[in-house]
Short mmCIF file of C-alpha atoms and ligand atoms in Angstrom, two decimals:
data_model
loop_
_atom_site.label_atom_id
_atom_site.label_comp_id
_atom_site.label_asym_id
_atom_site.label_seq_id
_atom_site.Cartn_x
_atom_site.Cartn_y
_atom_site.Cartn_z
CA MET A 206 20.75 -57.15 -21.99
CA TYR A 207 20.27 -54.64 -24.81
CA LYS A 208 17.30 -55.02 -27.15
CA ILE A 209 17.34 -54.40 -30.90
CA PRO A 210 15.78 -50.93 -31.24
CA ALA A 211 12.25 -50.95 -32.62
CA ASN A 212 12.23 -47.32 -33.77
CA THR A 213 15.12 -47.30 -36.26
CA LEU A 214 15.35 -48.34 -39.91
CA PHE A 215 18.86 -49.77 -39.86
CA LEU A 216 20.80 -48.50 -36.87
CA GLY A 217 21.33 -51.18 -34.24
CA LYS A 218 19.51 -53.92 -36.14
CA ASN A 219 22.78 -55.81 -35.93
CA LEU A 220 23.51 -55.34 -32.22
CA VAL A 221 26.62 -57.01 -30.83
CA PHE A 222 26.81 -57.08 -27.03
CA VAL A 223 30.14 -57.93 -25.43
CA PRO A 224 29.94 -58.02 -21.61
CA GLU A 225 33.54 -56.76 -21.31
CA CYS A 226 36.15 -55.58 -23.80
CA HIS A 227 39.10 -53.24 -24.14
CA SER A 228 37.39 -50.82 -26.51
CA THR A 229 34.22 -51.07 -28.58
CA ASN A 230 35.87 -48.81 -31.19
CA THR A 231 38.70 -51.32 -31.59
CA ILE A 232 36.24 -54.21 -31.98
CA ALA A 233 34.11 -52.23 -34.45
CA LEU A 234 37.23 -51.29 -36.46
CA GLN A 235 38.08 -55.01 -36.73
CA PHE A 236 34.49 -55.76 -37.78
CA THR A 237 34.67 -53.27 -40.63
CA GLN A 238 36.97 -55.76 -42.41
CA LYS A 239 34.20 -58.42 -42.43
CA PRO A 240 31.37 -58.52 -44.98
CA SER A 241 28.88 -59.21 -42.13
CA ALA A 242 29.58 -55.77 -40.67
CA THR A 243 26.63 -54.07 -42.29
CA GLU A 244 26.04 -50.36 -42.02
CA GLY A 245 24.42 -49.57 -38.69
CA THR A 246 26.09 -52.40 -36.76
CA VAL A 247 26.40 -51.41 -33.09
CA VAL A 248 29.00 -52.89 -30.74
CA ILE A 249 28.13 -52.25 -27.10
CA THR A 250 29.66 -53.26 -23.80
CA ASP A 251 28.97 -52.94 -20.10
CA HIS A 252 32.61 -52.74 -19.17
CA GLN A 253 35.30 -51.13 -21.23
CA THR A 254 38.72 -51.79 -19.74
CA ALA A 255 40.77 -49.59 -22.10
CA GLY A 256 38.29 -47.12 -23.57
CA ARG A 257 39.96 -44.79 -26.02
CA GLY A 258 39.39 -41.04 -26.18
CA GLN A 259 40.52 -38.21 -28.40
CA ARG A 260 44.18 -37.16 -28.49
CA GLY A 261 45.25 -40.61 -27.20
CA ASN A 262 43.42 -40.15 -23.89
CA PHE A 263 41.63 -42.94 -22.01
CA TRP A 264 37.89 -43.01 -21.51
CA GLU A 265 36.85 -44.27 -18.10
CA ALA A 266 33.34 -45.37 -17.25
CA GLU A 267 31.99 -47.27 -14.26
CA PRO A 268 30.89 -50.75 -15.42
CA GLY A 269 27.16 -51.15 -16.04
CA MET A 270 26.33 -47.49 -15.36
CA ASN A 271 26.82 -45.77 -18.72
CA LEU A 272 26.49 -46.21 -22.46
CA THR A 273 29.73 -47.20 -24.17
CA PHE A 274 29.21 -48.26 -27.75
CA SER A 275 30.41 -47.86 -31.33
CA ILE A 276 28.51 -47.66 -34.61
CA ILE A 277 29.73 -48.74 -38.03
CA PHE A 278 28.75 -46.43 -40.90
CA LYS A 279 29.54 -46.82 -44.60
CA PRO A 280 29.19 -43.21 -45.73
CA PHE A 281 30.15 -43.79 -49.38
CA PHE A 282 28.07 -40.75 -50.29
CA LEU A 283 30.34 -38.39 -48.36
CA PRO A 284 33.58 -37.17 -49.99
CA ALA A 285 36.58 -37.65 -47.68
CA ARG A 286 37.16 -33.88 -47.62
CA GLU A 287 33.76 -33.52 -45.89
CA GLN A 288 34.49 -36.13 -43.21
CA HIS A 289 34.14 -33.56 -40.42
CA PHE A 290 30.39 -33.69 -41.09
CA LEU A 291 30.36 -37.14 -39.45
CA THR A 292 31.60 -35.46 -36.27
CA ILE A 293 29.03 -32.71 -36.66
CA MET A 294 26.07 -35.03 -37.24
CA THR A 295 26.99 -37.35 -34.34
CA SER A 296 27.44 -34.44 -31.92
CA LEU A 297 24.13 -32.92 -32.94
CA ALA A 298 22.40 -36.28 -32.53
CA VAL A 299 23.70 -36.72 -28.97
CA ARG A 300 22.60 -33.17 -28.26
CA ASP A 301 19.13 -33.95 -29.67
CA TYR A 302 18.87 -36.88 -27.28
CA LEU A 303 19.97 -34.84 -24.27
CA LEU A 304 17.56 -32.03 -25.12
CA SER A 305 14.77 -34.61 -25.11
CA ARG A 306 15.71 -35.42 -21.50
CA ILE A 307 16.69 -32.12 -19.89
CA ALA A 308 15.78 -28.44 -20.02
CA GLU A 309 19.31 -26.96 -19.76
CA PRO A 310 21.20 -25.78 -22.85
CA VAL A 311 23.54 -28.37 -24.36
CA SER A 312 26.65 -27.11 -26.13
CA ILE A 313 29.27 -28.77 -28.28
CA LYS A 314 32.90 -28.06 -27.52
CA TRP A 315 34.79 -28.37 -30.77
CA PRO A 316 35.05 -30.85 -32.23
CA ASN A 317 32.69 -33.15 -30.34
CA ASP A 318 32.61 -32.92 -26.55
CA ILE A 319 29.06 -32.55 -25.33
CA LEU A 320 28.78 -30.11 -22.43
CA ILE A 321 26.03 -29.11 -20.08
CA ASP A 322 26.69 -26.29 -17.64
CA ASN A 323 30.41 -26.40 -18.62
CA LYS A 324 30.64 -30.09 -17.69
CA LYS A 325 31.24 -32.95 -20.08
CA VAL A 326 28.43 -35.48 -20.30
CA CYS A 327 29.48 -37.32 -23.45
CA GLY A 328 32.64 -37.99 -25.42
CA ILE A 329 32.75 -39.05 -29.05
CA LEU A 330 35.59 -40.71 -30.96
CA ILE A 331 35.14 -40.85 -34.73
CA GLU A 332 37.58 -43.02 -36.68
CA ASN A 333 37.35 -42.96 -40.48
CA GLN A 334 38.99 -45.37 -42.88
CA VAL A 335 39.74 -43.29 -45.95
CA GLN A 336 41.01 -44.46 -49.35
CA GLY A 337 41.86 -41.60 -51.68
CA PRO A 338 38.81 -39.39 -52.00
CA GLN A 339 36.42 -41.96 -50.47
CA ILE A 340 35.46 -42.88 -46.92
CA MET A 341 35.34 -46.69 -46.81
CA SER A 342 33.90 -46.93 -43.31
CA THR A 343 33.46 -44.93 -40.15
CA VAL A 344 33.40 -46.04 -36.54
CA ALA A 345 31.59 -43.59 -34.28
CA GLY A 346 32.33 -44.37 -30.63
CA ILE A 347 30.11 -42.81 -28.00
CA GLY A 348 30.60 -42.68 -24.25
CA LEU A 349 27.53 -41.17 -22.59
CA ASN A 350 27.53 -40.73 -18.82
CA VAL A 351 24.12 -42.00 -17.78
CA ASN A 352 23.83 -43.29 -14.20
CA GLN A 353 27.33 -42.75 -12.82
CA THR A 354 27.45 -40.09 -10.11
CA GLU A 355 31.09 -39.96 -9.05
CA PHE A 356 33.92 -39.13 -11.40
CA GLY A 357 37.66 -39.01 -10.98
CA ILE A 358 37.83 -35.96 -13.24
CA ASP A 359 36.43 -32.50 -12.51
CA LYS A 360 33.96 -30.89 -14.89
CA THR A 361 32.16 -34.12 -15.66
CA THR A 362 28.47 -34.81 -15.29
CA SER A 363 25.86 -37.44 -16.08
CA LEU A 364 22.16 -37.71 -16.81
CA LYS A 365 21.62 -38.98 -13.27
CA LEU A 366 23.31 -35.90 -11.78
CA LEU A 367 21.29 -33.64 -14.06
CA THR A 368 17.85 -35.25 -13.73
CA GLN A 369 18.10 -36.99 -10.32
CA THR A 370 16.58 -40.07 -11.96
CA VAL A 371 18.01 -43.38 -13.06
CA THR A 372 17.68 -43.97 -16.79
CA PRO A 373 17.48 -47.60 -17.96
CA LEU A 374 20.43 -48.02 -20.33
CA ASN A 375 18.38 -49.88 -22.90
CA GLU A 376 15.87 -47.04 -23.05
CA ALA A 377 18.65 -44.46 -23.46
CA LEU A 378 20.28 -46.52 -26.22
CA GLU A 379 17.05 -46.91 -28.18
CA THR A 380 16.24 -43.20 -28.18
CA LEU A 381 19.82 -42.14 -28.81
CA LEU A 382 20.15 -44.50 -31.80
CA SER A 383 16.97 -43.08 -33.25
CA CYS A 384 18.39 -39.54 -32.90
CA ILE A 385 21.65 -40.61 -34.56
CA GLU A 386 19.83 -42.28 -37.44
CA GLY A 387 17.78 -39.14 -38.01
CA ARG A 388 20.89 -36.96 -38.22
CA TYR A 389 22.70 -39.51 -40.41
CA LEU A 390 19.80 -39.48 -42.86
CA GLN A 391 19.98 -35.68 -42.88
CA LEU A 392 23.66 -35.96 -43.77
CA ARG A 393 22.90 -38.58 -46.44
CA GLN A 394 20.54 -36.06 -48.03
CA GLN A 395 23.57 -33.74 -48.15
CA LYS A 396 21.96 -31.09 -45.96
CA TYR A 397 25.39 -29.71 -45.09
CA ASP A 398 24.33 -26.10 -44.61
CA GLY A 399 21.57 -26.92 -42.14
CA LEU A 400 23.83 -29.22 -40.12
CA MET A 401 26.63 -26.65 -40.03
CA LYS A 402 24.29 -23.86 -38.97
CA GLU A 403 22.90 -25.87 -36.07
CA TYR A 404 26.39 -26.94 -35.04
CA LEU A 405 27.68 -23.36 -35.06
CA ASP A 406 24.64 -22.17 -33.12
CA CYS A 407 25.53 -24.40 -30.17
CA LEU A 408 29.32 -24.26 -30.43
CA TYR A 409 30.90 -23.71 -27.01
CA TRP A 410 32.70 -20.33 -26.61
CA ARG A 411 31.62 -19.16 -30.06
CA ASN A 412 31.72 -15.37 -30.44
CA GLU A 413 33.30 -14.98 -26.98
CA LYS A 414 36.84 -13.84 -26.25
CA HIS A 415 38.91 -16.56 -24.52
CA ILE A 416 42.45 -17.76 -23.98
CA PHE A 417 43.68 -20.72 -26.03
CA SER A 418 47.00 -22.47 -26.18
CA SER A 419 48.80 -23.83 -29.21
CA GLY A 420 52.39 -25.12 -29.34
CA ASN A 421 52.93 -23.92 -25.74
CA MET A 422 51.92 -20.36 -26.66
CA ASN A 423 48.85 -18.79 -25.11
CA PHE A 424 46.81 -16.38 -27.16
CA GLU A 425 43.51 -14.57 -26.97
CA GLY A 426 40.93 -15.18 -29.63
CA THR A 427 37.30 -15.58 -30.55
CA ILE A 428 35.91 -18.73 -32.16
CA GLU A 429 34.17 -17.67 -35.36
CA SER A 430 33.42 -20.69 -37.47
CA ILE A 431 34.53 -24.01 -38.95
CA GLY A 432 36.72 -24.05 -42.05
CA GLU A 433 36.13 -26.09 -45.19
CA ASP A 434 38.56 -28.72 -43.89
CA GLY A 435 36.80 -28.95 -40.50
CA GLY A 436 39.43 -26.85 -38.71
CA LEU A 437 38.37 -24.41 -36.00
CA LEU A 438 38.59 -20.78 -37.15
CA ILE A 439 39.63 -18.38 -34.40
CA ARG A 440 39.91 -14.63 -34.83
CA THR A 441 43.10 -13.37 -33.18
CA ASP A 442 45.10 -10.13 -33.21
CA GLU A 443 46.95 -11.53 -36.23
CA GLY A 444 43.75 -12.31 -38.12
CA ILE A 445 41.85 -15.58 -38.55
CA ARG A 446 43.81 -18.72 -37.66
CA SER A 447 42.74 -22.29 -38.38
CA PHE A 448 43.46 -25.18 -35.99
CA GLN A 449 43.22 -28.95 -36.17
CA VAL A 450 42.31 -30.99 -33.08
CA LYS A 451 45.81 -31.79 -31.85
CA GLU A 452 47.00 -28.20 -32.27
CA LEU A 453 44.70 -26.48 -29.80
CA VAL A 454 43.93 -26.42 -26.09
CA PHE A 455 41.00 -24.46 -24.68
CA PHE A 456 42.48 -22.54 -21.78
CA SER A 457 40.11 -20.19 -19.96
C1 BTN B 524 36.73 -38.33 -25.81
O1 BTN B 524 35.99 -37.49 -25.30
O2 BTN B 524 37.95 -38.25 -25.65
C2 BTN B 524 36.14 -39.43 -26.62
C3 BTN B 524 35.68 -40.57 -25.77
C4 BTN B 524 35.02 -41.67 -26.56
C5 BTN B 524 34.67 -42.84 -25.68
C6 BTN B 524 33.87 -43.88 -26.40
S1 BTN B 524 33.25 -45.11 -25.31
C7 BTN B 524 32.82 -46.15 -26.64
C8 BTN B 524 33.91 -46.02 -27.68
N1 BTN B 524 34.98 -46.96 -27.45
C9 BTN B 524 36.12 -46.37 -27.14
O3 BTN B 524 37.19 -46.93 -26.88
N2 BTN B 524 35.95 -45.03 -27.13
C10 BTN B 524 34.61 -44.66 -27.50
#
C-alpha cells in the first residue's frame, strides 16, 4: 500500500508495512537489534492496536485513516547529552510538512506535541538506546492525524478537519519523510543553534504567563527556553526552574 519514497536519499528506502500491529515503535525497537535494520528503516501500519504515547499514555488512531509509523536512526554523530535535538529536529520536520499544507501557524508544545489552533494534530514518541556517551539507535514514532474527523479526546484535530480535503496517506508519507530527512541532515551537520532557534520561535506558550503543575503544586510561570539537558526552563517567582517531561503538566 505504501510506496518507497522517490524524493529521499535514505529515509524509507527500507519500508516495512505491517497491516496491523500493537505498536510500530515496539517493532522498530526489536528491529534495531538486527543488522538488516539500516538507518532510515521505516515501519508503518494501518492499524495500531496498542499505540504508545508519551508518559505511558496510549495513542489511538482510526484504522486506515492516519499515518502511524516509526523510523530507525543511527545518530552516532550525536553525543547522548544532546539527544533532545532528535526531538527538536523531528518536531520541526513535522511542522515543516504541515506548513506546506496549511496556512495557519503550527506550534510545538514542549517537548514534541504538534498543535494547530491549540489542538493536537500529531504526537511523537522518541525512544533512544544509549550506551555511555553514545546513542546506539533511535526510534522516532510519529502519529499524524490525517483523514480522521472524529476523536474521543477534546483538543484534537486532523489535516482533513483543517483543509476539508482528503489526503492520500502515501502522498503524506512521502512528503513528510522528505521533510524529516532534511531536518536530520541539518542535525548531522551539527547545526544545533539554528535548530534550537527555530524550535524556540514556535514553542507553545513561550514568553506568556501561564499556570503549570508539578508534583501536585500549581504555579505561575513563563516558558523562557530549553536548558542544556533538554529540560524546559520556566521563569517563576522563585527564579528559573528546569523541568523534565514527567515533572510538568501544562495547566491553563
Ligand atoms: C504522544 O503524543 O503521546 C506520542 C504519540 C506517538 C504515537 C506514535 S504512532 C506510531 C508510533 N508507534 C507507537 O506506538 N507510538 C508512535
